[in-house]
Amino acid sequence: MDKEYIIFQEDGLFGAKNQRGEVVIQPQYMEMQPFSCGLSLVRNHQYQYAYIDINNKEVVRFGIYSWCDPQFTCGFSRVMGYLKNKWGIIDTLGNIVVPLKYDKIWVIREEYLLSLRAFLGDKEERINLHLLGNKVIFDGLTYICTYSVEAFKELVHCKELYVKVQPNTRQLYFTFGANIGFVSLKGMPKKPVISIVANSSGKIFPLLMEKSDIGKATLSPTKAVPKKNISRRTFHKTSFWEYESEKMNDTDNWSDPYGDEQAYYGGWSREDIESGLADAYEGDINARWDND
């Protein structure tokens, strides 16, 4: 995708064209680097750095860093802060993966991602970006293939999918067998599908999403917002469960497999009662989801 865009210069300013020669970003920058991982490093008339996407949106705003890598490598880029000229590393959403505390970080290359050299004064450290970059981001998405929920279950030889919540982040994910996938939904799914995608860091994973969102390069993770005063004895089936039976024709079981324990908790598992996931689906549909 990055190779589809050509940087060109006109009247001393840089912009971008597609392969058909159509201008997609008007010439306006003093400097502009080729796109990498969906982003281009540019400099404005104040010679400040920023990373922009192909829609000319600032993903990393001007004036934050005094220096940035011209290209992302596997979704990572080195940056240098203004105040203390310390080095750090960001991802393609601008998230700081490695804090800006180092006096020097060597060039990021694929073969060094597990052991990148960095220095605090004369002291050398080794940075493992595979460990630090384990947060899955839904950015720079490339779609490999897409399945209906039923077809996906047949593919992975599982009869059921189980939606769960990460206790610390409240982010929803789903399990199939001993594996996990991720969720990007803005509400109760209308036409849910599961796409196999690769993100800007090269991570490949299944993503539960709306069919209408297929092709979007950036999506938001879905978070469950629990209500207070959770009662273990007063839960009843909500519209989420009604959706399961009416829209999925009883073929897709999104519950947790806790047997008789579910009956005691009104269809939910003890884990989901205590985490607040069950309560997150109660009430107004707009209150169930918190998309950052």
mmCIF file of C-alpha atoms in Angstrom:
data_model
loop_
_atom_site.group_PDB
_atom_site.id
_atom_site.type_symbol
_atom_site.label_atom_id
_atom_site.label_comp_id
_atom_site.label_asym_id
_atom_site.label_seq_id
_atom_site.Cartn_x
_atom_site.Cartn_y
_atom_site.Cartn_z
ATOM 1 C CA MET A 1 0.000 0.000 0.000
ATOM 2 C CA ASP A 2 2.820 2.429 0.844
ATOM 3 C CA LYS A 3 4.324 1.958 -2.635
ATOM 4 C CA GLU A 4 1.074 3.135 -4.234
ATOM 5 C CA TYR A 5 1.926 6.740 -3.376
ATOM 6 C CA ILE A 6 4.595 8.868 -5.005
ATOM 7 C CA ILE A 7 6.162 11.907 -3.354
ATOM 8 C CA PHE A 8 6.502 14.842 -5.744
ATOM 9 C CA GLN A 9 7.742 18.429 -5.572
ATOM 10 C CA GLU A 10 6.114 21.542 -6.980
ATOM 11 C CA ASP A 11 7.264 25.128 -6.439
ATOM 12 C CA GLY A 12 9.612 23.958 -3.710
ATOM 13 C CA LEU A 13 6.905 22.140 -1.714
ATOM 14 C CA PHE A 14 6.198 18.423 -1.406
ATOM 15 C CA GLY A 15 2.975 16.457 -1.767
ATOM 16 C CA ALA A 16 1.845 12.968 -2.823
ATOM 17 C CA LYS A 17 0.235 11.370 -5.881
ATOM 18 C CA ASN A 18 -1.251 7.938 -6.438
ATOM 19 C CA GLN A 19 -0.163 5.572 -9.213
ATOM 20 C CA ARG A 20 -2.669 7.170 -11.602
ATOM 21 C CA GLY A 21 -0.960 10.516 -11.182
ATOM 22 C CA GLU A 22 -3.805 12.001 -9.156
ATOM 23 C CA VAL A 23 -2.799 14.379 -6.371
ATOM 24 C CA VAL A 24 -3.898 12.975 -3.010
ATOM 25 C CA ILE A 25 -1.951 15.447 -0.854
ATOM 26 C CA GLN A 26 -1.416 18.934 -2.220
ATOM 27 C CA PRO A 27 2.181 20.251 -2.165
ATOM 28 C CA GLN A 28 2.518 22.017 1.182
ATOM 29 C CA TYR A 29 5.478 20.553 3.080
ATOM 30 C CA MET A 30 9.112 21.633 3.206
ATOM 31 C CA GLU A 31 10.119 17.960 3.424
ATOM 32 C CA MET A 32 8.172 14.740 2.904
ATOM 33 C CA GLN A 33 9.414 11.167 3.222
ATOM 34 C CA PRO A 34 7.995 8.107 1.404
ATOM 35 C CA PHE A 35 5.136 6.388 3.204
ATOM 36 C CA SER A 36 6.007 3.520 5.536
ATOM 37 C CA CYS A 37 3.514 1.543 7.617
ATOM 38 C CA GLY A 38 0.853 3.924 6.317
ATOM 39 C CA LEU A 39 2.586 7.133 7.492
ATOM 40 C CA SER A 40 4.859 9.795 6.020
ATOM 41 C CA LEU A 41 7.278 11.995 7.947
ATOM 42 C CA VAL A 42 6.835 15.658 6.971
ATOM 43 C CA ARG A 43 8.202 19.058 8.032
ATOM 44 C CA ASN A 44 6.288 22.317 7.970
ATOM 45 C CA HIS A 45 7.528 25.869 7.365
ATOM 46 C CA GLN A 46 8.684 26.043 10.995
ATOM 47 C CA TYR A 47 10.723 22.896 10.266
ATOM 48 C CA GLN A 48 8.767 20.926 12.851
ATOM 49 C CA TYR A 49 8.274 17.192 12.356
ATOM 50 C CA ALA A 50 4.982 15.308 12.133
ATOM 51 C CA TYR A 51 3.731 11.971 10.840
ATOM 52 C CA ILE A 52 0.705 12.129 8.540
ATOM 53 C CA ASP A 53 -1.476 9.453 6.948
ATOM 54 C CA ILE A 54 -2.595 9.350 3.320
ATOM 55 C CA ASN A 55 -5.592 11.533 4.211
ATOM 56 C CA ASN A 56 -3.146 14.230 5.365
ATOM 57 C CA LYS A 57 -4.239 13.737 8.965
ATOM 58 C CA GLU A 58 -1.607 14.358 11.634
ATOM 59 C CA VAL A 59 -1.198 11.096 13.517
ATOM 60 C CA VAL A 60 1.791 12.490 15.407
ATOM 61 C CA ARG A 61 1.352 16.261 15.655
ATOM 62 C CA PHE A 62 3.872 18.924 14.731
ATOM 63 C CA GLY A 63 6.139 20.201 17.478
ATOM 64 C CA ILE A 64 6.155 17.130 19.720
ATOM 65 C CA TYR A 65 9.543 15.718 18.710
ATOM 66 C CA SER A 66 12.758 17.434 17.644
ATOM 67 C CA TRP A 67 13.740 14.478 15.458
ATOM 68 C CA CYS A 68 12.004 11.372 14.079
ATOM 69 C CA ASP A 69 13.012 8.362 12.016
ATOM 70 C CA PRO A 70 12.291 8.976 8.312
ATOM 71 C CA GLN A 71 10.689 5.523 8.058
ATOM 72 C CA PHE A 72 8.802 3.170 10.358
ATOM 73 C CA THR A 73 10.210 -0.344 10.651
ATOM 74 C CA CYS A 74 7.711 -3.085 11.490
ATOM 75 C CA GLY A 75 5.462 -0.449 13.038
ATOM 76 C CA PHE A 76 8.153 1.259 15.167
ATOM 77 C CA SER A 77 10.018 4.561 14.894
ATOM 78 C CA ARG A 78 12.664 6.291 17.006
ATOM 79 C CA VAL A 79 11.909 9.816 18.177
ATOM 80 C CA MET A 80 13.733 12.469 20.190
ATOM 81 C CA GLY A 81 12.087 14.814 22.681
ATOM 82 C CA TYR A 82 12.541 18.577 22.658
ATOM 83 C CA LEU A 83 13.315 19.233 26.304
ATOM 84 C CA LYS A 84 16.132 16.845 27.140
ATOM 85 C CA ASN A 85 16.972 15.403 23.707
ATOM 86 C CA LYS A 86 16.249 11.918 24.977
ATOM 87 C CA TRP A 87 15.417 9.053 22.631
ATOM 88 C CA GLY A 88 12.392 6.782 22.696
ATOM 89 C CA ILE A 89 10.266 4.674 20.347
ATOM 90 C CA ILE A 90 6.651 5.114 19.208
ATOM 91 C CA ASP A 91 4.174 2.985 17.251
ATOM 92 C CA THR A 92 2.044 4.021 14.270
ATOM 93 C CA LEU A 93 -0.665 5.485 16.502
ATOM 94 C CA GLY A 94 1.853 7.716 18.238
ATOM 95 C CA ASN A 95 1.830 5.627 21.411
ATOM 96 C CA ILE A 96 5.139 5.687 23.286
ATOM 97 C CA VAL A 97 6.416 2.107 23.340
ATOM 98 C CA VAL A 98 9.855 2.901 24.764
ATOM 99 C CA PRO A 99 10.016 5.932 27.122
ATOM 100 C CA LEU A 100 12.058 8.946 26.040
ATOM 101 C CA LYS A 101 14.926 8.357 28.442
ATOM 102 C CA TYR A 102 17.844 7.081 26.360
ATOM 103 C CA ASP A 103 20.855 9.082 25.193
ATOM 104 C CA LYS A 104 21.019 6.974 22.040
ATOM 105 C CA ILE A 105 19.060 4.154 20.407
ATOM 106 C CA TRP A 106 20.586 2.327 17.488
ATOM 107 C CA VAL A 107 18.798 2.043 14.138
ATOM 108 C CA ILE A 108 15.687 -0.152 14.210
ATOM 109 C CA ARG A 109 16.065 -3.139 11.905
ATOM 110 C CA GLU A 110 13.984 -6.272 11.660
ATOM 111 C CA GLU A 111 16.831 -8.516 12.759
ATOM 112 C CA TYR A 112 17.378 -6.397 15.896
ATOM 113 C CA LEU A 113 13.789 -6.183 17.170
ATOM 114 C CA LEU A 114 14.497 -8.695 19.941
ATOM 115 C CA SER A 115 17.716 -7.006 21.021
ATOM 116 C CA LEU A 116 17.977 -3.343 20.067
ATOM 117 C CA ARG A 117 20.964 -1.502 21.502
ATOM 118 C CA ALA A 118 20.260 1.591 23.606
ATOM 119 C CA PHE A 119 22.453 3.694 25.889
ATOM 120 C CA LEU A 120 21.986 5.549 29.162
ATOM 121 C CA GLY A 121 25.238 7.470 29.254
ATOM 122 C CA ASP A 122 27.908 4.802 28.786
ATOM 123 C CA LYS A 123 25.649 2.030 30.049
ATOM 124 C CA GLU A 124 24.294 -0.205 27.309
ATOM 125 C CA GLU A 125 20.850 -1.796 27.508
ATOM 126 C CA ARG A 126 19.007 -4.151 25.181
ATOM 127 C CA ILE A 127 15.412 -3.395 24.180
ATOM 128 C CA ASN A 128 13.102 -6.268 23.195
ATOM 129 C CA LEU A 129 10.372 -4.702 21.064
ATOM 130 C CA HIS A 130 8.559 -8.016 20.792
ATOM 131 C CA LEU A 131 7.873 -7.809 24.517
ATOM 132 C CA LEU A 132 7.241 -4.069 24.720
ATOM 133 C CA GLY A 133 5.103 -3.928 21.594
ATOM 134 C CA ASN A 134 2.683 -6.667 22.616
ATOM 135 C CA LYS A 135 -0.289 -4.297 22.779
ATOM 136 C CA VAL A 136 -2.375 -5.064 19.711
ATOM 137 C CA ILE A 137 -3.359 -1.931 17.797
ATOM 138 C CA PHE A 138 -5.988 -1.773 15.065
ATOM 139 C CA ASP A 139 -4.031 0.492 12.735
ATOM 140 C CA GLY A 140 -2.563 0.054 9.270
ATOM 141 C CA LEU A 141 -4.897 -2.902 8.809
ATOM 142 C CA THR A 142 -4.498 -5.133 5.771
ATOM 143 C CA TYR A 143 -7.344 -7.584 5.183
ATOM 144 C CA ILE A 144 -6.249 -11.097 4.300
ATOM 145 C CA CYS A 145 -9.649 -12.800 4.246
ATOM 146 C CA THR A 146 -13.075 -12.503 5.857
ATOM 147 C CA TYR A 147 -15.475 -15.175 7.125
ATOM 148 C CA SER A 148 -18.970 -15.287 8.485
ATOM 149 C CA VAL A 149 -19.002 -16.272 12.151
ATOM 150 C CA GLU A 150 -20.314 -19.724 11.277
ATOM 151 C CA ALA A 151 -17.723 -20.254 8.537
ATOM 152 C CA PHE A 152 -14.944 -19.166 10.911
ATOM 153 C CA LYS A 153 -16.049 -21.716 13.502
ATOM 154 C CA GLU A 154 -15.945 -24.443 10.876
ATOM 155 C CA LEU A 155 -12.493 -23.290 9.789
ATOM 156 C CA VAL A 156 -11.038 -23.475 13.313
ATOM 157 C CA HIS A 157 -13.016 -26.602 14.266
ATOM 158 C CA CYS A 158 -14.798 -24.946 17.187
ATOM 159 C CA LYS A 159 -18.492 -25.112 17.975
ATOM 160 C CA GLU A 160 -18.576 -21.947 20.056
ATOM 161 C CA LEU A 161 -16.920 -18.554 20.428
ATOM 162 C CA TYR A 162 -16.693 -16.944 23.854
ATOM 163 C CA VAL A 163 -16.550 -13.176 24.329
ATOM 164 C CA LYS A 164 -14.504 -12.090 27.355
ATOM 165 C CA VAL A 165 -13.146 -8.893 28.874
ATOM 166 C CA GLN A 166 -9.589 -8.052 29.873
ATOM 167 C CA PRO A 167 -9.842 -6.985 33.552
ATOM 168 C CA ASN A 168 -7.228 -4.230 33.378
ATOM 169 C CA THR A 169 -8.116 -2.574 30.074
ATOM 170 C CA ARG A 170 -11.829 -3.518 29.827
ATOM 171 C CA GLN A 171 -11.117 -4.406 26.195
ATOM 172 C CA LEU A 172 -13.221 -7.213 24.748
ATOM 173 C CA TYR A 173 -11.710 -10.217 23.030
ATOM 174 C CA PHE A 174 -13.027 -13.607 21.987
ATOM 175 C CA THR A 175 -11.663 -17.108 22.359
ATOM 176 C CA PHE A 176 -11.828 -20.040 19.980
ATOM 177 C CA GLY A 177 -10.314 -23.156 21.428
ATOM 178 C CA ALA A 178 -7.067 -22.137 23.126
ATOM 179 C CA ASN A 179 -6.644 -19.129 20.833
ATOM 180 C CA ILE A 180 -7.851 -15.538 21.023
ATOM 181 C CA GLY A 181 -9.122 -12.904 18.614
ATOM 182 C CA PHE A 182 -10.011 -9.264 19.097
ATOM 183 C CA VAL A 183 -13.184 -7.193 18.887
ATOM 184 C CA SER A 184 -14.007 -3.893 17.187
ATOM 185 C CA LEU A 185 -17.721 -3.136 17.429
ATOM 186 C CA LYS A 186 -19.573 0.106 18.084
ATOM 187 C CA GLY A 187 -22.609 -1.616 19.563
ATOM 188 C CA MET A 188 -24.626 -4.778 19.193
ATOM 189 C CA PRO A 189 -23.389 -6.374 15.949
ATOM 190 C CA LYS A 190 -25.768 -6.180 12.982
ATOM 191 C CA LYS A 191 -23.807 -8.248 10.488
ATOM 192 C CA PRO A 192 -20.812 -9.631 12.404
ATOM 193 C CA VAL A 193 -17.907 -11.112 10.493
ATOM 194 C CA ILE A 194 -14.424 -12.227 11.438
ATOM 195 C CA SER A 195 -11.585 -10.874 9.315
ATOM 196 C CA ILE A 196 -8.023 -12.122 9.380
ATOM 197 C CA VAL A 197 -5.966 -8.931 9.392
ATOM 198 C CA ALA A 198 -2.372 -7.755 9.700
ATOM 199 C CA ASN A 199 -1.643 -4.471 11.484
ATOM 200 C CA SER A 200 1.134 -1.919 11.086
ATOM 201 C CA SER A 201 3.408 -3.978 13.340
ATOM 202 C CA GLY A 202 2.967 -7.044 11.151
ATOM 203 C CA LYS A 203 0.886 -8.896 13.732
ATOM 204 C CA ILE A 204 -1.743 -11.172 12.170
ATOM 205 C CA PHE A 205 -4.927 -11.890 14.129
ATOM 206 C CA PRO A 206 -8.674 -12.522 13.749
ATOM 207 C CA LEU A 207 -10.877 -9.475 14.312
ATOM 208 C CA LEU A 208 -14.588 -9.639 15.110
ATOM 209 C CA MET A 209 -16.151 -6.637 13.396
ATOM 210 C CA GLU A 210 -19.102 -5.258 11.474
ATOM 211 C CA LYS A 211 -19.268 -6.262 7.829
ATOM 212 C CA SER A 212 -19.691 -2.598 6.891
ATOM 213 C CA ASP A 213 -16.268 -1.781 8.424
ATOM 214 C CA ILE A 214 -14.325 -4.140 6.165
ATOM 215 C CA GLY A 215 -11.516 -2.276 4.431
ATOM 216 C CA LYS A 216 -11.045 0.428 7.050
ATOM 217 C CA ALA A 217 -7.359 0.908 7.887
ATOM 218 C CA THR A 218 -7.947 2.070 11.466
ATOM 219 C CA LEU A 219 -10.568 0.790 13.899
ATOM 220 C CA SER A 220 -11.228 1.250 17.608
ATOM 221 C CA PRO A 221 -11.060 -1.587 20.150
ATOM 222 C CA THR A 222 -14.285 -2.297 22.009
ATOM 223 C CA LYS A 223 -14.377 -1.765 25.751
ATOM 224 C CA ALA A 224 -17.050 -2.851 28.227
ATOM 225 C CA VAL A 225 -18.093 -0.265 30.805
ATOM 226 C CA PRO A 226 -19.385 -1.947 33.964
ATOM 227 C CA LYS A 227 -22.152 -0.515 36.075
ATOM 228 C CA LYS A 228 -21.938 -0.174 39.825
ATOM 229 C CA ASN A 229 -23.851 -2.167 42.439
ATOM 230 C CA ILE A 230 -23.634 -5.494 40.653
ATOM 231 C CA SER A 231 -26.093 -8.040 42.034
ATOM 232 C CA ARG A 232 -25.382 -11.689 41.464
ATOM 233 C CA ARG A 233 -28.978 -12.787 41.941
ATOM 234 C CA THR A 234 -30.917 -10.355 39.804
ATOM 235 C CA PHE A 235 -29.475 -10.834 36.322
ATOM 236 C CA HIS A 236 -31.783 -11.709 33.463
ATOM 237 C CA LYS A 237 -31.255 -12.248 29.783
ATOM 238 C CA THR A 238 -30.651 -8.949 28.042
ATOM 239 C CA SER A 239 -31.043 -7.895 24.451
ATOM 240 C CA PHE A 240 -27.546 -9.228 23.812
ATOM 241 C CA TRP A 241 -28.803 -12.716 24.581
ATOM 242 C CA GLU A 242 -32.004 -12.077 22.662
ATOM 243 C CA TYR A 243 -29.824 -11.085 19.752
ATOM 244 C CA GLU A 244 -27.979 -14.365 20.092
ATOM 245 C CA SER A 245 -31.132 -16.444 19.753
ATOM 246 C CA GLU A 246 -33.083 -14.309 17.285
ATOM 247 C CA LYS A 247 -30.408 -13.031 14.913
ATOM 248 C CA MET A 248 -27.943 -15.898 15.066
ATOM 249 C CA ASN A 249 -30.635 -18.608 15.100
ATOM 250 C CA ASP A 250 -29.113 -20.284 18.140
ATOM 251 C CA THR A 251 -26.004 -21.177 16.142
ATOM 252 C CA ASP A 252 -23.537 -18.834 17.815
ATOM 253 C CA ASN A 253 -23.034 -19.164 21.543
ATOM 254 C CA TRP A 254 -21.320 -16.081 22.942
ATOM 255 C CA SER A 255 -21.623 -17.103 26.603
ATOM 256 C CA ASP A 256 -18.958 -18.510 28.901
ATOM 257 C CA PRO A 257 -19.045 -22.304 29.348
ATOM 258 C CA TYR A 258 -19.652 -22.624 33.088
ATOM 259 C CA GLY A 259 -22.592 -25.055 33.059
ATOM 260 C CA ASP A 260 -24.818 -24.933 36.142
ATOM 261 C CA GLU A 261 -22.960 -21.919 37.498
ATOM 262 C CA GLN A 262 -24.429 -19.852 34.674
ATOM 263 C CA ALA A 263 -27.953 -20.683 35.772
ATOM 264 C CA TYR A 264 -27.201 -19.287 39.229
ATOM 265 C CA TYR A 265 -25.874 -16.062 37.731
ATOM 266 C CA GLY A 266 -28.714 -15.616 35.263
ATOM 267 C CA GLY A 267 -26.821 -16.941 32.252
ATOM 268 C CA TRP A 268 -23.472 -15.297 33.052
ATOM 269 C CA SER A 269 -20.347 -16.878 34.484
ATOM 270 C CA ARG A 270 -18.962 -15.859 37.860
ATOM 271 C CA GLU A 271 -15.921 -14.428 36.077
ATOM 272 C CA ASP A 272 -18.079 -12.101 33.987
ATOM 273 C CA ILE A 273 -20.228 -11.066 36.954
ATOM 274 C CA GLU A 274 -17.182 -10.117 38.998
ATOM 275 C CA SER A 275 -15.456 -8.366 36.097
ATOM 276 C CA GLY A 276 -18.565 -6.380 35.264
ATOM 277 C CA LEU A 277 -18.909 -7.724 31.729
ATOM 278 C CA ALA A 278 -22.415 -9.012 32.388
ATOM 279 C CA ASP A 279 -23.563 -5.676 33.716
ATOM 280 C CA ALA A 280 -21.969 -3.874 30.778
ATOM 281 C CA TYR A 281 -24.699 -5.219 28.517
ATOM 282 C CA GLU A 282 -27.579 -4.037 30.704
ATOM 283 C CA GLY A 283 -29.618 -0.937 29.883
ATOM 284 C CA ASP A 284 -29.238 1.467 26.993
ATOM 285 C CA ILE A 285 -27.091 0.081 24.189
ATOM 286 C CA ASN A 286 -25.119 3.330 24.036
ATOM 287 C CA ALA A 287 -24.008 2.814 27.636
ATOM 288 C CA ARG A 288 -22.621 -0.657 26.994
ATOM 289 C CA TRP A 289 -19.683 0.331 24.919
ATOM 290 C CA ASP A 290 -16.841 2.774 25.391
ATOM 291 C CA ASN A 291 -14.782 3.223 22.259
ATOM 292 C CA ASP A 292 -11.655 5.311 22.830
#
